[in-house]
Amino acid sequence: MDIPSTLESLVESGRFSEEEVRFIGELLKKRQTENKDVVIHFVEGDTSSYPRVDRLVVLAPDWPGVLEGCTSCIHRLGLNLQYVKAGNFKWNDTQLAVFFLDIEIKNEEEAALFEQSRVAMFRTLEFLAIGGKAKRDLLFEGMVKLQFFEATLNELSKMLGKNIPPEILEEAALFFHSRSKAYIRERKVKDLARLILTNYEFIKKVRETGFPQVKVEHIETTREKLTGISIAAFDRDLSMQDVLSSIGEVVPDYTIRYEKKFITDDGIAVYRLELAGFLEIDKLKQSIYQALLKKRLRYIKSLGVRRHIEYYARVVLPQLIKEYRHSKIPQIFITPTLASREEISFKLIIVEAKGNKSFSKLLERIDSKPGFMVVNSEPPRPLMDTQYFTIEVEADLRVIPIIEKVYETLHTVLSEVFGKFRDFDEGVRKQDMARINALRKEFPAFWEIAREFYYSMDDFYRLEVAEDELRELIKLGVEIYKRMQKERKELVTEVHHLDNATILAIGTLRPLPATLYTKLDRYKPIINQTTIGDVHYYLIKLSSNNKPLSEDEIDEIIRWMQPH
């Protein structure tokens, strides 16, 4: 085989022989044929005598630390490298590195160790050689993590019964990088592998179905017994205050041993809690599911039933129709409207192609499921090339005691009727993450508070509000929060006038009276409400004939809010 012109520089440098460069050419062919980022070739030395020398050749993307990544996998086994030859070159616009590693095997014991560990070591080496920040960080954090990482990959491979998909490998690297050495050392490899798989599967399910995921399990570390809780949900729906309160209802005196939260790029929050002792699994799981509904239900309650229905017609429906016309995929908006210990209710708004016969089929399918009942429905209404209809569904938790099954059944029914459909949340979440990242930069010291106010706003209001108005709303929210923390008054207010409306920010130690919403109707209010600690916060947008309110009107509204 002739030497490719791209590789001639390796010969000219004097570092590689012509034979070695021809072999690198063979590895390049293999890389292209198998469509792999990393190619590993192993040659066993003379097994009839010791010491012997085995050769490992690695072709991988070139990045700072790739050589350390390869050699560390060998050193971790306690084996010595007798000789290392390295070079890099450009191939089809990709910078590649190649390493010839000669490994000294002193005796039969080392040979047996290498034989036993080789497959797992190659898998780790192949993974680390690809590069990426999490992998580089993991590599430089030391051998302890790397040893457990390799054992965990081996366990994942057994669990899956196949090669580990790249996305799970990436999840594993992020998992190990974000945990301390003590955390990893104290837990069983099986538990670490199971937790990585749970994170991956939960993110996938939330992304596909829009429904929150909860798992509660008992685990034992080297020091104690724990109850592990894994939660995944859209970031806007995950209030840690609600979750911790729900745990307190089941276990009043619980102790948190470990707590970790991260958010994916598309707005899915994953939360891990580990509590001291073996606690009751089913009661905790049910109570947490109830908590995950509270944020959305608080918003609906603040609007009142009548105004919530008006809101659907004014804001939600036009957005769904717009998305359907763009994608030609049925659009389904799902929102909880009631949650108690006995039942949970949802409102569904569906937009699809005009003339489809899915309405009666969906009603029939929902009613056929044990514990499910259609309590209200409006038949399809045509609108140009589309039609839309609404259904209210009630699930009896005495028949289906696990809320997770309610979500799964509802999603299964919708898939059976519509095939591929789109939960409208997807587009909203992408915009959410861009805006959340901007808030993090604008309010670095109070960005968690800013985020809380942002998610107190309804999805569709967040979607349609102008950037300047959104920024002003969040700014007022942060200011009112800072004042309440400092002053601790019964009622604190801030006012800001826009060109066509007035924003009223309120912090109060008691919820605003329900009668206030009726009085505000004349000002076409948009009400955003959240609770932080024991303080209730409101960001209310009001307008009078498409103009800001007068000082007299504002004074009157504040008087209505005063405790009597």
Coordinates of C-alpha atoms in Angstrom, one line a residue:
M1 CA 0.0 0.0 0.0
D2 CA 1.3 3.5 -1.0
I3 CA 1.6 6.1 1.8
P4 CA -1.2 8.7 1.5
S5 CA 0.2 12.2 0.8
T6 CA -1.4 13.5 3.9
L7 CA 0.7 11.2 6.0
E8 CA 4.0 11.8 4.4
S9 CA 4.9 14.4 7.0
L10 CA 4.9 11.7 9.6
V11 CA 7.7 9.9 7.7
E12 CA 9.5 13.1 7.0
S13 CA 9.5 14.0 10.7
G14 CA 11.5 10.9 11.4
R15 CA 9.2 9.8 14.2
F16 CA 7.5 7.0 12.3
S17 CA 8.8 4.4 9.9
E18 CA 7.2 3.9 6.5
E19 CA 5.7 0.6 7.7
E20 CA 4.1 2.3 10.7
V21 CA 2.7 5.1 8.5
R22 CA 1.2 2.5 6.1
F23 CA -0.4 0.8 9.1
I24 CA -1.9 4.2 10.2
G25 CA -3.4 4.4 6.6
E26 CA -5.1 1.1 7.3
L27 CA -6.5 2.4 10.5
L28 CA -7.9 5.5 8.7
K29 CA -9.7 3.2 6.2
K30 CA -11.1 1.3 9.2
R31 CA -12.2 4.5 10.8
Q32 CA -14.0 5.6 7.7
T33 CA -15.6 2.1 6.9
E34 CA -16.8 1.6 10.5
N35 CA -17.7 5.3 11.0
K36 CA -16.0 5.5 14.3
D37 CA -14.3 8.4 16.0
V38 CA -11.7 6.2 17.8
V39 CA -10.0 3.1 16.3
I40 CA -8.0 0.8 18.6
H41 CA -5.7 -2.0 17.4
F42 CA -4.1 -4.5 19.8
V43 CA -1.2 -6.8 19.1
E44 CA -0.3 -9.4 21.7
G45 CA 3.4 -10.1 22.3
D46 CA 5.1 -13.4 22.5
T47 CA 3.1 -15.4 25.1
S48 CA 5.8 -18.1 25.5
S49 CA 8.1 -16.1 27.8
Y50 CA 8.1 -13.1 30.2
P51 CA 8.6 -10.3 30.3
R52 CA 6.8 -9.7 27.0
V53 CA 5.6 -6.5 25.2
D54 CA 2.0 -6.0 23.9
R55 CA 1.4 -3.1 21.5
L56 CA -1.6 -0.8 21.5
V57 CA -2.2 1.6 18.6
V58 CA -4.9 4.3 19.1
L59 CA -6.2 6.7 16.4
A60 CA -8.4 9.4 17.8
P61 CA -9.4 13.1 17.6
D62 CA -6.6 15.3 18.7
W63 CA -7.3 17.4 21.8
P64 CA -5.3 18.6 24.8
G65 CA -5.0 15.7 27.2
V66 CA -5.8 12.8 24.8
L67 CA -2.5 11.2 25.4
E68 CA -2.9 11.4 29.2
G69 CA -6.4 9.9 28.7
C70 CA -4.9 6.9 26.9
T71 CA -2.0 6.3 29.2
S72 CA -4.0 6.7 32.4
C73 CA -6.2 3.7 31.5
I74 CA -3.0 1.6 31.3
H75 CA -1.4 3.0 34.5
R76 CA -4.6 2.5 36.4
L77 CA -4.1 -1.3 36.0
G78 CA -0.6 -1.0 37.5
L79 CA 1.1 -1.8 34.1
N80 CA 4.1 0.0 32.8
L81 CA 4.5 1.6 29.5
Q82 CA 7.9 0.6 28.0
Y83 CA 7.6 2.9 24.9
V84 CA 5.3 5.7 23.6
K85 CA 5.3 7.2 20.1
A86 CA 2.9 9.9 19.3
G87 CA 2.1 12.2 16.3
N88 CA -0.7 14.3 14.9
F89 CA -1.9 15.2 11.4
K90 CA -4.9 16.6 9.5
W91 CA -7.3 14.3 7.7
N92 CA -10.3 15.5 5.8
D93 CA -10.4 18.8 7.8
T94 CA -10.2 16.8 11.1
Q95 CA -7.1 17.0 13.4
L96 CA -6.2 13.5 14.4
A97 CA -3.7 12.0 16.8
V98 CA -2.1 8.5 16.7
F99 CA -0.3 6.7 19.5
F100 CA 1.9 3.5 19.5
L101 CA 1.9 2.3 23.1
D102 CA 4.2 -0.6 24.1
I103 CA 2.9 -2.2 27.3
E104 CA 5.3 -4.3 29.4
I105 CA 3.8 -7.5 30.8
K106 CA 6.2 -8.8 33.5
N107 CA 4.7 -12.2 34.4
E108 CA 1.6 -14.4 34.2
E109 CA -0.2 -12.5 36.9
E110 CA 0.0 -9.3 35.0
A111 CA -1.0 -11.1 31.8
A112 CA -4.1 -12.5 33.5
L113 CA -5.0 -9.1 34.9
F114 CA -4.6 -7.5 31.5
E115 CA -6.6 -10.2 29.8
Q116 CA -9.4 -9.8 32.4
S117 CA -9.5 -6.0 32.2
R118 CA -8.7 -5.4 28.5
V119 CA -12.3 -5.2 27.1
A120 CA -13.4 -2.8 29.8
M121 CA -10.2 -0.7 29.5
F122 CA -10.7 -0.4 25.7
R123 CA -14.2 0.8 26.2
T124 CA -13.1 3.5 28.7
L125 CA -10.1 4.4 26.5
E126 CA -12.3 4.7 23.4
F127 CA -14.8 6.9 25.4
L128 CA -12.1 9.2 26.9
A129 CA -10.2 9.6 23.6
I130 CA -13.2 11.3 21.9
G131 CA -12.7 14.3 24.2
G132 CA -15.2 16.8 25.6
K133 CA -15.1 19.0 28.7
A134 CA -16.8 16.5 31.1
K135 CA -14.4 13.7 30.0
R136 CA -11.3 16.0 30.3
D137 CA -12.4 17.1 33.8
L138 CA -13.1 13.5 34.8
L139 CA -9.7 12.4 33.5
F140 CA -7.8 15.1 35.5
E141 CA -9.8 14.5 38.8
G142 CA -7.7 11.4 39.4
M143 CA -7.6 7.6 39.3
V144 CA -10.2 6.9 42.0
K145 CA -13.0 8.3 39.9
L146 CA -11.7 6.7 36.7
Q147 CA -11.6 3.3 38.4
F148 CA -15.2 3.5 39.5
F149 CA -16.2 5.0 36.1
E150 CA -14.8 2.1 34.3
A151 CA -16.5 -0.4 36.6
T152 CA -19.8 1.5 36.2
L153 CA -19.5 1.4 32.4
N154 CA -19.0 -2.4 32.7
E155 CA -22.2 -2.6 34.8
L156 CA -24.2 -0.5 32.4
S157 CA -23.1 -2.8 29.6
K158 CA -24.5 -5.8 31.5
M159 CA -27.7 -4.0 32.3
L160 CA -28.3 -3.0 28.7
G161 CA -27.1 -6.3 27.2
K162 CA -25.5 -4.4 24.4
N163 CA -23.0 -1.6 23.6
I164 CA -23.7 1.5 25.6
P165 CA -25.3 4.2 23.4
P166 CA -23.2 7.5 23.1
E167 CA -25.9 9.6 24.9
I168 CA -25.7 7.3 28.0
L169 CA -21.9 7.4 27.9
E170 CA -22.1 11.2 27.9
E171 CA -24.6 11.0 30.8
A172 CA -22.2 8.8 32.7
A173 CA -19.3 11.3 32.2
L174 CA -21.4 14.2 33.4
F175 CA -22.6 12.2 36.4
F176 CA -19.1 11.2 37.6
H177 CA -17.7 14.7 37.0
S178 CA -20.5 16.3 39.1
R179 CA -20.1 13.9 42.1
S180 CA -17.4 13.9 44.8
K181 CA -15.0 11.1 45.2
A182 CA -16.5 10.3 48.6
Y183 CA -20.0 10.0 47.1
I184 CA -18.8 7.6 44.4
R185 CA -16.6 5.5 46.7
E186 CA -19.4 5.0 49.3
R187 CA -22.0 3.7 46.8
K188 CA -22.3 0.3 45.0
V189 CA -21.3 0.3 41.4
K190 CA -24.8 -1.2 40.6
D191 CA -26.5 1.7 42.3
L192 CA -24.3 4.2 40.4
A193 CA -25.1 2.5 37.0
R194 CA -28.8 2.4 37.9
L195 CA -28.9 6.1 38.8
I196 CA -27.2 7.1 35.5
L197 CA -29.7 5.0 33.6
T198 CA -32.6 6.5 35.5
N199 CA -31.5 10.0 34.7
Y200 CA -31.2 9.2 31.0
E201 CA -34.6 7.4 30.9
F202 CA -36.4 10.2 32.9
I203 CA -35.1 13.0 30.6
K204 CA -36.1 11.0 27.6
K205 CA -39.6 10.3 29.0
V206 CA -40.2 14.0 30.0
R207 CA -39.0 15.1 26.6
E208 CA -41.3 12.7 24.8
T209 CA -44.5 12.9 27.0
G210 CA -44.2 16.2 28.9
F211 CA -45.1 14.3 32.1
P212 CA -43.0 14.4 35.3
Q213 CA -41.2 11.3 36.4
V214 CA -40.5 10.2 40.0
K215 CA -38.6 7.2 41.5
V216 CA -38.2 6.4 45.1
E217 CA -35.9 3.6 46.2
H218 CA -34.0 2.2 49.1
I219 CA -30.2 2.1 48.8
E220 CA -27.3 1.1 51.2
T221 CA -24.0 2.9 51.2
T222 CA -20.9 1.8 53.1
R223 CA -22.0 4.0 56.0
E224 CA -25.8 4.0 56.2
K225 CA -29.2 3.2 54.8
L226 CA -30.8 5.8 52.6
T227 CA -34.0 6.6 50.7
G228 CA -33.1 7.8 47.2
I229 CA -35.5 10.1 45.3
S230 CA -35.1 10.9 41.6
I231 CA -37.3 13.5 40.0
A232 CA -37.4 14.9 36.4
A233 CA -39.8 17.5 35.1
F234 CA -39.9 20.7 33.1
D235 CA -38.0 23.2 35.1
R236 CA -41.0 25.5 35.2
D237 CA -43.0 22.8 36.9
L238 CA -40.4 21.8 39.5
S239 CA -40.7 23.8 42.7
M240 CA -38.3 22.4 45.3
Q241 CA -40.2 24.1 48.0
D242 CA -43.3 22.2 47.1
V243 CA -41.4 18.9 46.8
L244 CA -39.7 19.3 50.3
S245 CA -43.1 20.3 51.8
S246 CA -44.7 17.2 50.3
I247 CA -41.9 15.0 51.9
G248 CA -42.5 16.7 55.2
E249 CA -46.2 15.7 55.1
V250 CA -45.2 12.0 54.9
V251 CA -42.0 12.2 57.1
P252 CA -42.1 15.3 59.4
D253 CA -38.5 14.9 60.7
Y254 CA -36.5 13.9 57.6
T255 CA -32.8 14.5 57.2
I256 CA -31.3 15.3 53.8
R257 CA -27.9 13.5 53.2
Y258 CA -27.4 14.5 49.6
E259 CA -29.1 16.9 47.2
K260 CA -28.3 17.7 43.5
K261 CA -30.1 19.4 40.7
F262 CA -29.2 20.1 37.1
I263 CA -31.1 21.4 34.1
T264 CA -30.7 20.2 30.5
D265 CA -30.3 22.6 27.6
D266 CA -33.9 22.2 26.6
G267 CA -35.3 23.0 30.1
I268 CA -35.7 19.6 31.8
A269 CA -34.8 19.7 35.5
V270 CA -33.4 16.5 37.2
Y271 CA -33.3 16.5 41.0
R272 CA -31.8 13.9 43.3
L273 CA -32.4 13.7 47.0
E274 CA -31.1 11.1 49.4
L275 CA -32.7 11.0 52.8
A276 CA -31.5 9.2 56.0
G277 CA -33.1 5.9 56.7
F278 CA -35.5 3.6 54.9
L279 CA -38.7 5.6 54.4
E280 CA -42.1 4.6 53.0
I281 CA -41.7 4.5 49.2
D282 CA -45.3 4.5 47.9
K283 CA -46.5 7.4 50.1
L284 CA -43.5 9.5 49.3
K285 CA -43.9 8.9 45.6
Q286 CA -47.6 9.8 45.5
S287 CA -47.1 12.9 47.7
I288 CA -44.2 14.2 45.4
Y289 CA -46.4 13.7 42.3
Q290 CA -49.1 15.8 43.9
A291 CA -46.5 18.5 44.6
L292 CA -45.4 18.7 41.0
L293 CA -48.9 19.8 40.0
K294 CA -49.1 22.6 42.5
K295 CA -47.4 25.3 40.5
R296 CA -49.6 25.0 37.5
L297 CA -52.7 24.7 39.7
R298 CA -51.8 27.8 41.7
Y299 CA -51.8 29.8 38.4
I300 CA -55.2 28.4 37.3
K301 CA -56.6 29.2 40.7
S302 CA -55.3 32.8 40.6
L303 CA -57.1 33.3 37.3
G304 CA -60.4 31.8 38.3
V305 CA -62.3 29.3 36.2
R306 CA -64.1 31.8 34.0
R307 CA -61.0 33.8 33.1
H308 CA -58.9 30.6 32.6
I309 CA -61.3 29.5 29.9
E310 CA -61.2 33.0 28.3
Y311 CA -57.4 32.7 28.4
Y312 CA -57.5 29.5 26.4
A313 CA -59.6 31.1 23.7
R314 CA -57.6 34.3 23.5
V315 CA -54.0 33.0 23.7
V316 CA -53.6 29.3 23.6
L317 CA -55.8 28.3 20.7
P318 CA -54.2 30.8 18.1
Q319 CA -50.7 29.5 19.0
L320 CA -51.7 25.9 18.5
I321 CA -53.3 26.7 15.1
K322 CA -50.2 28.6 14.1
E323 CA -48.0 25.6 15.0
Y324 CA -50.2 23.1 13.3
R325 CA -50.2 25.1 10.0
H326 CA -46.4 25.3 10.2
S327 CA -45.8 21.6 10.9
K328 CA -48.9 19.8 9.8
I329 CA -48.5 17.7 13.0
P330 CA -51.5 17.5 15.4
Q331 CA -51.0 19.9 18.3
I332 CA -52.1 18.9 21.8
F333 CA -52.0 21.2 24.8
I334 CA -52.4 19.4 28.2
T335 CA -52.8 21.2 31.5
P336 CA -53.9 19.9 34.9
T337 CA -57.0 21.7 36.3
L338 CA -57.5 19.8 39.6
A339 CA -55.5 17.6 41.8
S340 CA -56.6 16.0 45.1
R341 CA -55.9 12.7 46.9
E342 CA -58.9 11.2 45.2
E343 CA -58.7 12.5 41.6
I344 CA -56.7 14.4 39.1
S345 CA -58.2 16.3 36.1
F346 CA -56.7 17.5 32.8
K347 CA -57.9 19.8 30.1
L348 CA -56.9 18.9 26.5
I349 CA -57.0 21.2 23.6
I350 CA -56.4 19.5 20.2
V351 CA -55.8 21.1 16.8
E352 CA -55.6 18.9 13.8
A353 CA -56.6 18.7 10.1
K354 CA -60.1 19.6 9.2
G355 CA -62.4 16.6 8.7
N356 CA -60.5 14.1 10.9
K357 CA -62.6 11.7 12.8
S358 CA -60.5 11.5 15.9
F359 CA -62.9 13.2 18.3
S360 CA -65.3 10.3 18.9
K361 CA -62.5 7.8 18.8
L362 CA -60.6 9.7 21.5
L363 CA -63.7 9.9 23.8
E364 CA -64.2 6.2 23.4
R365 CA -60.6 5.3 24.1
I366 CA -60.4 7.4 27.2
D367 CA -63.7 6.1 28.6
S368 CA -62.6 2.5 28.0
K369 CA -59.6 2.9 30.4
P370 CA -60.3 1.8 34.0
G371 CA -60.4 4.9 36.3
F372 CA -60.7 7.4 33.4
M373 CA -63.7 9.4 32.5
V374 CA -64.5 12.2 30.1
V375 CA -66.4 14.8 32.2
N376 CA -66.8 17.5 29.5
S377 CA -66.1 17.9 25.8
E378 CA -66.8 20.3 23.0
P379 CA -67.0 18.7 19.5
P380 CA -64.7 19.8 16.7
R381 CA -65.1 23.3 15.3
P382 CA -63.7 24.0 11.8
L383 CA -61.4 26.9 11.2
M384 CA -60.2 27.2 7.6
D385 CA -58.0 24.1 7.0
T386 CA -58.0 23.0 10.7
Q387 CA -60.4 21.9 13.4
Y388 CA -60.1 22.1 17.2
F389 CA -61.8 20.6 20.1
T390 CA -61.5 20.4 23.9
I391 CA -61.9 17.5 26.3
E392 CA -61.8 17.5 30.1
V393 CA -60.6 14.2 31.6
E394 CA -60.8 12.9 35.1
A395 CA -58.7 10.1 36.6
D396 CA -59.8 8.4 39.8
L397 CA -56.8 7.9 42.0
R398 CA -58.6 5.3 44.0
V399 CA -58.7 3.1 40.9
I400 CA -55.2 4.2 39.6
P401 CA -53.3 4.9 42.8
I402 CA -50.0 5.8 41.1
I403 CA -50.2 9.2 39.3
E404 CA -47.3 8.1 37.0
K405 CA -49.7 5.5 35.5
V406 CA -52.2 8.3 34.9
Y407 CA -49.7 10.2 32.7
E408 CA -48.5 7.1 30.9
T409 CA -52.0 5.9 30.1
L410 CA -53.1 9.3 28.8
H411 CA -50.0 9.6 26.6
T412 CA -50.6 6.0 25.3
V413 CA -54.2 6.8 24.4
L414 CA -53.2 10.0 22.5
S415 CA -50.5 8.1 20.6
E416 CA -53.0 5.4 19.6
V417 CA -55.5 7.9 18.3
F418 CA -53.2 10.5 16.7
G419 CA -50.0 8.6 16.0
K420 CA -47.3 11.3 15.9
F421 CA -48.4 14.4 17.7
R422 CA -46.6 17.4 19.2
D423 CA -46.9 18.5 22.8
F424 CA -46.9 22.3 22.4
D425 CA -44.5 22.6 25.3
E426 CA -41.5 21.8 23.1
G427 CA -41.3 25.2 21.4
V428 CA -42.0 27.1 24.6
R429 CA -39.2 25.3 26.4
K430 CA -36.6 26.2 23.8
Q431 CA -37.5 29.9 24.1
D432 CA -37.6 29.5 27.9
M433 CA -34.0 28.3 28.1
A434 CA -32.7 31.2 26.0
R435 CA -34.4 33.7 28.2
I436 CA -33.4 31.9 31.4
N437 CA -29.7 32.1 30.3
A438 CA -30.2 35.9 29.7
L439 CA -31.7 36.3 33.2
R440 CA -28.7 34.5 34.7
K441 CA -26.4 37.1 33.2
E442 CA -28.6 40.1 34.1
F443 CA -29.3 39.1 37.7
P444 CA -26.3 37.0 38.8
A445 CA -26.8 37.5 42.5
F446 CA -30.6 36.8 42.3
W447 CA -30.9 34.6 39.3
E448 CA -32.8 31.8 41.1
I449 CA -35.3 34.4 42.3
A450 CA -35.5 35.8 38.8
R451 CA -36.1 32.3 37.5
E452 CA -38.9 31.8 40.0
F453 CA -40.7 34.9 38.8
Y454 CA -40.2 33.9 35.2
Y455 CA -41.8 30.5 35.6
S456 CA -44.7 32.0 37.6
M457 CA -45.9 33.4 34.3
D458 CA -48.1 31.2 32.1
D459 CA -46.4 29.5 29.2
F460 CA -48.2 31.5 26.5
Y461 CA -47.8 34.8 28.2
R462 CA -44.0 34.1 28.3
L463 CA -44.2 33.2 24.7
E464 CA -45.9 36.4 23.5
V465 CA -44.5 39.1 25.9
A466 CA -41.9 41.5 24.5
E467 CA -38.3 41.3 25.8
D468 CA -38.4 44.8 27.4
E469 CA -41.6 44.1 29.2
L470 CA -40.4 40.8 30.4
R471 CA -37.2 42.3 31.7
E472 CA -39.1 45.0 33.6
L473 CA -41.5 42.4 35.1
I474 CA -38.5 40.3 36.4
K475 CA -36.7 43.4 37.6
L476 CA -39.7 44.5 39.6
G477 CA -40.1 41.0 41.0
V478 CA -36.5 40.9 42.2
E479 CA -36.9 44.4 43.8
I480 CA -40.0 43.5 45.6
Y481 CA -38.3 40.3 46.9
K482 CA -35.3 42.3 48.2
R483 CA -37.6 44.8 50.0
M484 CA -39.7 42.0 51.6
Q485 CA -36.5 40.3 52.8
K486 CA -35.4 43.6 54.4
E487 CA -38.6 45.2 55.6
R488 CA -40.9 42.1 56.4
K489 CA -44.0 44.3 56.2
E490 CA -47.6 43.0 55.8
L491 CA -47.8 44.5 52.3
V492 CA -45.1 46.0 50.0
T493 CA -45.8 47.3 46.5
E494 CA -43.8 48.6 43.5
V495 CA -45.3 50.4 40.4
H496 CA -44.0 50.8 36.9
H497 CA -45.7 52.4 33.9
L498 CA -45.3 51.0 30.4
D499 CA -46.6 52.9 27.3
N500 CA -49.9 51.1 27.3
A501 CA -50.2 49.5 30.8
T502 CA -49.1 49.5 34.4
I503 CA -47.2 46.8 36.2
L504 CA -48.0 46.4 39.9
A505 CA -45.5 44.2 41.9
I506 CA -46.8 43.0 45.3
G507 CA -45.2 41.2 48.2
T508 CA -47.6 40.1 51.0
L509 CA -47.5 37.8 54.0
R510 CA -51.1 36.6 53.2
P511 CA -52.7 35.7 49.8
L512 CA -54.7 38.5 48.1
P513 CA -58.4 38.2 48.7
A514 CA -60.4 36.3 46.0
T515 CA -62.8 39.3 45.6
L516 CA -59.9 41.4 44.3
Y517 CA -59.8 39.5 41.0
T518 CA -63.4 40.5 40.2
K519 CA -62.7 44.1 41.0
L520 CA -59.6 44.1 38.7
D521 CA -61.6 42.7 35.7
R522 CA -62.2 46.2 34.3
Y523 CA -58.4 46.6 33.9
K524 CA -57.9 43.4 31.9
P525 CA -55.4 42.0 34.3
I526 CA -52.6 39.5 33.6
I527 CA -51.7 38.0 37.0
N528 CA -48.5 36.1 37.7
Q529 CA -48.2 34.7 41.2
T530 CA -45.6 32.7 43.1
T531 CA -44.7 31.9 46.7
I532 CA -41.1 32.1 48.0
G533 CA -40.7 31.0 51.6
D534 CA -43.8 32.4 53.5
V535 CA -44.2 35.4 51.2
H536 CA -46.8 35.6 48.3
Y537 CA -45.6 37.6 45.3
Y538 CA -47.7 39.0 42.5
L539 CA -46.7 40.7 39.2
I540 CA -49.9 42.1 37.8
K541 CA -50.2 43.9 34.4
L542 CA -53.2 46.3 34.2
S543 CA -54.4 48.7 31.5
S544 CA -57.3 51.2 31.1
N545 CA -58.4 51.8 27.5
N546 CA -54.9 50.5 26.4
K547 CA -53.2 53.1 28.6
P548 CA -51.4 53.1 32.0
L549 CA -53.5 53.5 35.1
S550 CA -53.8 56.9 36.9
E551 CA -52.4 57.4 40.3
D552 CA -55.9 57.5 41.8
E553 CA -56.7 54.1 40.2
I554 CA -53.5 52.6 41.6
D555 CA -54.2 54.0 45.1
E556 CA -57.7 52.5 45.0
I557 CA -56.4 49.0 44.0
I558 CA -53.8 49.1 46.8
R559 CA -56.5 50.0 49.3
W560 CA -58.5 46.9 48.1
M561 CA -55.4 44.8 49.0
Q562 CA -55.0 46.2 52.5
P563 CA -55.8 43.6 55.3
H564 CA -59.1 44.5 57.1

